Amino acid sequence: MKRREFLKSSVVVGTAGVLLDACTPPGSEQIIPILIPEEQFIPGVEEFHATLCTECPGGCGLLSRKIDGRLVKVEGNPAHPISQGGSCARGQALPQVMYHPDRLASPLVREGARGEGRWTEISWDDALERLATELSSLDGPTSLAFLTGQLRGHRATLVERFAAAFGGAHRWAHEPFGDSTVRRAHALAVGRDALPAHDLEHANYVVTFGAALVEASRSPVRFGRGLGHLRRGRPGQRGKLVAVGPHLSVTAARADEWLPARPGSDAALALGFAHVLVRDGRHDERFVTDRATGFDAFRERLLSDYSPETVAGATGVAAEQIERVAHEMADYGPTLAVAGDAAVAGSTGLATALAVTHLNALLGAFDREGGVRFDPPPPFAPWPELPVLAAPPESETEADAAAAAAAPRPLVEVLADPPADVSALLVSGANPFYTLPAAAGVADLFAGVPFVAAFASFADETTRWADLILPEPTTFERFDDDVPAPGVGRAVASLSGPVFVRPLHDTRSMPDVLLQVGQRLGDDMSAALPWDSYEDALQDAWAGLHDAQRGSVVESTAGRFWRSAIESGGWWDAAALEDAAPVEFGTPDGRYQFDIAALTTGGGLAATTTDRPFLLHVYPSLAFGDGRSAHLPFLQELADPMTGVRWGSVVEVSHAAAEEHGLVDGDAVVVASAQGELQARVRVVPGLRPEVVAIAAGQGHTDYGRYATDRGANPLALLAPPDPADGAELALVGTAVSLRKIDA
Ligand code: SF4
């Protein structure tokens, strides 16, 4: 067709469209305004702002999309080194946090008895005055305690500073699916109290011991991307993923091989692999000779106690399979092992974390690509020195040691031996009334404290027991930063500022409230907290990144740097994992420690009883994590990839157990432990050891808004109270339960 003919026919078609429009019946105009703009039709004004996801420790950078001033969507920030344009379902659900009908909209003060749930709105002036009055009337600094979740970024530093400036207030932490045992294992073996970064992109063979890498563990987006690269990122080369654990998780279902080891036997299996490597001389001899201490005693223990036949008896994994997988680790490396979730939370958690660390050491993973690294810390400027705080660290190992020394006390330890003198408790980011079983004693701890204030965006089971609730803005309405862990082997700091001119409700962020209360607590406190706002405090710290004059944001002035860092979602170093030098060990002799004492910690394998013939396996949910995201309807609507369940809970039972106990899909059962019981429907699944029943964490809230309350069942309430000696926040392994079919 000639150009003139084409234009002619276009005019005819266009005219026909207009005529058709004139003749169409009423209502049909709704489908064509895009083609034929109406006078009233105003296209939306679209804006994108970098922001930060705080739903899990992953620390993903996101881009929030606003149309006409309303937040409509978030996506992964393509420039951010963790998310690289990706986000998980929990990240995608964040706009529902912003516009949730149950958000706390103003400060609340308790009416009536504690726990009754009757509140009166008060102004921020009144709330700050009440808080300041309570804190200034305390008998001494140790009468104040902070209870927090795993605080991210400078939020943690500010709470530490406030507590220190107050004279030494207690700091307690509770992070249900935290990684305290993994950090502890690395502190023992490499002198680094930190989570490592895993170079999945350069590995060929990955073995995960319990860690739900792609659905719910520490950083699903980061791990998901890394494992995708392992599989498909290198043409002609496909890596292998092996998953160990009693339950076919989403990660195990995606793995090339699943080893359904008995609950609590992960350490034995890791040492079984290590036995084969050492027995056959397939370990990294140069590493154990040049860089390690204690290998002879470790080898002796391995060779005497962890033969494949012995380990097969303990784990239920065949000796031949142990031999084969160990040889594959050596043949197809670089190999790395990762431990997490139920495998490291329980009486055998530290032993598992340490055994997996030793396995990595034998495979040479601390010295090469495709192994284990520790992220260098971003070069933040230290805040003005406080006499009571230590001088800023000068090296990475010093930074890890300082962080460990400054770490809050685990709540589990506090519950076992509660201090008598605490008269005021500030709670932020923790919900122990939901995540710990009643027998752990959380209610007694709170009952013994005369004044409790809670910072939260939503009321939950724990804020119900507060006297004062201080509503927090969402991540889209406040300043926050984060140092993602685990990272990608280079210094990364995420940053976000408000994407709205003002918060939707009458909210203030916890760090801002601490600064404002500090101003009311006398000259010493206001001198220790000299900033008008948390934004100012962050700017001071981030000035160090500007001074470094390197990385993703380099500007001529600190002010420009701050604006550019906000716009780009943070700052990160260019150096990637492959450029990193071998791990610097922070141990006294600077060498890797093949510690064997901690390998025998814990009470051995979990056991059933005649009355309770099953072992309960609780795993973090893809949609809700430990339960903190259950208030979002988008996530309730999301079908679990393995069970298909939505808006509720199921008890997963193996085919063998279902047959033996006469159960079929949909039967209502009572699951009972020594701590209590719950009701749920049975889901018969193929991927489960016969002596195990599995329930996802996250549902069963009693007070968490209209979408989560009284929905499903909370398996965390059935767990045995955690033993502080185990070093884990939950006793996820070893709770024996019974199943009883009921009519419902
Ligand atoms: S992985 Fe974690 S930080 Fe990243 S989007 Fe998901 S919940 Fe948010």
mmCIF file of C-alpha atoms in Angstrom, residues 361-485:
data_model
loop_
_atom_site.group_PDB
_atom_site.id
_atom_site.type_symbol
_atom_site.label_atom_id
_atom_site.label_comp_id
_atom_site.label_asym_id
_atom_site.label_seq_id
_atom_site.Cartn_x
_atom_site.Cartn_y
_atom_site.Cartn_z
ATOM 1 C CA ALA A 361 35.298 -24.861 56.166
ATOM 2 C CA LEU A 362 36.216 -28.371 54.973
ATOM 3 C CA LEU A 363 34.929 -27.432 51.526
ATOM 4 C CA GLY A 364 37.169 -24.354 51.514
ATOM 5 C CA ALA A 365 34.154 -22.052 51.313
ATOM 6 C CA PHE A 366 35.772 -19.271 53.353
ATOM 7 C CA ASP A 367 38.533 -18.727 50.839
ATOM 8 C CA ARG A 368 36.971 -18.820 47.416
ATOM 9 C CA GLU A 369 34.280 -17.740 44.993
ATOM 10 C CA GLY A 370 31.022 -19.582 45.358
ATOM 11 C CA GLY A 371 31.518 -19.712 49.118
ATOM 12 C CA VAL A 372 30.905 -17.693 52.239
ATOM 13 C CA ARG A 373 31.803 -14.055 52.859
ATOM 14 C CA PHE A 374 31.063 -11.398 55.455
ATOM 15 C CA ASP A 375 29.814 -8.042 54.251
ATOM 16 C CA PRO A 376 32.107 -5.141 55.095
ATOM 17 C CA PRO A 377 30.160 -2.538 57.100
ATOM 18 C CA PRO A 378 29.164 0.670 55.293
ATOM 19 C CA PRO A 379 31.450 3.522 56.423
ATOM 20 C CA PHE A 380 28.858 5.439 58.440
ATOM 21 C CA ALA A 381 30.102 8.406 60.463
ATOM 22 C CA PRO A 382 29.879 7.622 64.179
ATOM 23 C CA TRP A 383 27.510 9.786 66.169
ATOM 24 C CA PRO A 384 29.086 12.071 68.791
ATOM 25 C CA GLU A 385 30.785 9.945 71.401
ATOM 26 C CA LEU A 386 29.004 9.168 74.645
ATOM 27 C CA PRO A 387 31.288 8.425 77.591
ATOM 28 C CA VAL A 388 29.292 5.279 78.345
ATOM 29 C CA LEU A 389 29.566 3.909 74.813
ATOM 30 C CA ALA A 390 32.721 2.298 73.467
ATOM 31 C CA ALA A 391 34.819 4.070 70.863
ATOM 32 C CA PRO A 392 33.826 3.269 67.272
ATOM 33 C CA PRO A 393 35.430 0.093 65.878
ATOM 34 C CA GLU A 394 38.356 0.350 63.499
ATOM 35 C CA SER A 395 38.067 -2.979 61.679
ATOM 36 C CA GLU A 396 35.382 -5.365 60.493
ATOM 37 C CA THR A 397 36.156 -7.894 63.212
ATOM 38 C CA GLU A 398 36.138 -5.133 65.830
ATOM 39 C CA ALA A 399 32.786 -4.004 64.458
ATOM 40 C CA ASP A 400 31.394 -7.541 64.800
ATOM 41 C CA ALA A 401 32.782 -7.825 68.333
ATOM 42 C CA ALA A 402 31.333 -4.441 69.288
ATOM 43 C CA ALA A 403 27.958 -5.421 67.855
ATOM 44 C CA ALA A 404 28.026 -8.673 69.809
ATOM 45 C CA ALA A 405 28.983 -6.900 73.029
ATOM 46 C CA ALA A 406 26.235 -4.329 72.512
ATOM 47 C CA ALA A 407 23.660 -6.942 71.552
ATOM 48 C CA PRO A 408 20.466 -6.949 73.587
ATOM 49 C CA ARG A 409 19.766 -9.849 75.923
ATOM 50 C CA PRO A 410 17.517 -12.548 74.400
ATOM 51 C CA LEU A 411 14.000 -12.377 75.831
ATOM 52 C CA VAL A 412 14.185 -16.119 76.434
ATOM 53 C CA GLU A 413 16.965 -15.543 78.955
ATOM 54 C CA VAL A 414 15.049 -12.696 80.589
ATOM 55 C CA LEU A 415 11.961 -14.870 80.983
ATOM 56 C CA ALA A 416 14.028 -17.552 82.695
ATOM 57 C CA ASP A 417 15.466 -15.030 85.140
ATOM 58 C CA PRO A 418 13.441 -11.807 85.074
ATOM 59 C CA PRO A 419 15.017 -8.785 86.770
ATOM 60 C CA ALA A 420 12.976 -7.581 89.724
ATOM 61 C CA ASP A 421 13.632 -3.878 89.325
ATOM 62 C CA VAL A 422 12.032 -3.121 85.935
ATOM 63 C CA SER A 423 9.191 -0.602 86.327
ATOM 64 C CA ALA A 424 8.819 0.618 82.748
ATOM 65 C CA LEU A 425 8.947 -1.351 79.522
ATOM 66 C CA LEU A 426 9.059 0.048 75.973
ATOM 67 C CA VAL A 427 8.094 -2.443 73.258
ATOM 68 C CA SER A 428 8.809 -2.097 69.542
ATOM 69 C CA GLY A 429 8.642 -4.658 66.736
ATOM 70 C CA ALA A 430 8.028 -7.686 68.951
ATOM 71 C CA ASN A 431 4.833 -9.606 69.657
ATOM 72 C CA PRO A 432 5.819 -12.225 72.251
ATOM 73 C CA PHE A 433 2.245 -12.795 73.440
ATOM 74 C CA TYR A 434 1.665 -14.369 70.019
ATOM 75 C CA THR A 435 5.039 -15.886 69.162
ATOM 76 C CA LEU A 436 5.835 -17.577 72.479
ATOM 77 C CA PRO A 437 3.825 -20.291 74.238
ATOM 78 C CA ALA A 438 1.944 -19.196 77.356
ATOM 79 C CA ALA A 439 4.242 -21.305 79.540
ATOM 80 C CA ALA A 440 7.194 -19.117 78.525
ATOM 81 C CA GLY A 441 5.930 -16.569 81.066
ATOM 82 C CA VAL A 442 5.449 -13.445 78.938
ATOM 83 C CA ALA A 443 2.210 -12.532 80.753
ATOM 84 C CA ASP A 444 3.944 -12.786 84.130
ATOM 85 C CA LEU A 445 6.791 -10.596 82.928
ATOM 86 C CA PHE A 446 4.406 -7.888 81.716
ATOM 87 C CA ALA A 447 2.217 -8.161 84.819
ATOM 88 C CA GLY A 448 5.255 -7.401 86.960
ATOM 89 C CA VAL A 449 6.005 -4.136 85.136
ATOM 90 C CA PRO A 450 3.861 -1.173 86.271
ATOM 91 C CA PHE A 451 4.127 0.801 83.015
ATOM 92 C CA VAL A 452 4.266 -0.555 79.447
ATOM 93 C CA ALA A 453 4.343 1.601 76.305
ATOM 94 C CA ALA A 454 4.204 0.018 72.846
ATOM 95 C CA PHE A 455 5.254 1.497 69.482
ATOM 96 C CA ALA A 456 3.195 -0.066 66.686
ATOM 97 C CA SER A 457 1.296 0.631 63.483
ATOM 98 C CA PHE A 458 -1.333 -1.996 64.333
ATOM 99 C CA ALA A 459 -2.801 -3.279 67.578
ATOM 100 C CA ASP A 460 -1.770 -6.875 68.279
ATOM 101 C CA GLU A 461 -1.695 -9.427 71.083
ATOM 102 C CA THR A 462 1.124 -7.569 72.860
ATOM 103 C CA THR A 463 -0.050 -3.962 72.486
ATOM 104 C CA ARG A 464 -3.263 -5.131 74.206
ATOM 105 C CA TRP A 465 -1.202 -5.410 77.416
ATOM 106 C CA ALA A 466 0.264 -1.922 77.154
ATOM 107 C CA ASP A 467 -0.783 1.185 79.043
ATOM 108 C CA LEU A 468 0.126 3.560 76.252
ATOM 109 C CA ILE A 469 0.229 2.884 72.501
ATOM 110 C CA LEU A 470 2.320 5.175 70.311
ATOM 111 C CA PRO A 471 1.298 4.772 66.656
ATOM 112 C CA GLU A 472 4.091 4.486 64.113
ATOM 113 C CA PRO A 473 3.920 5.608 60.487
ATOM 114 C CA THR A 474 4.457 3.041 57.754
ATOM 115 C CA THR A 475 7.672 2.637 55.813
ATOM 116 C CA PHE A 476 6.215 5.015 53.185
ATOM 117 C CA GLU A 477 5.841 7.835 55.699
ATOM 118 C CA ARG A 478 9.105 7.884 57.609
ATOM 119 C CA PHE A 479 12.879 7.928 57.395
ATOM 120 C CA ASP A 480 14.594 4.578 57.838
ATOM 121 C CA ASP A 481 17.789 2.869 56.888
ATOM 122 C CA ASP A 482 18.989 -0.710 56.932
ATOM 123 C CA VAL A 483 22.108 -2.765 56.443
ATOM 124 C CA PRO A 484 20.724 -5.920 54.844
ATOM 125 C CA ALA A 485 21.949 -9.194 56.315
#
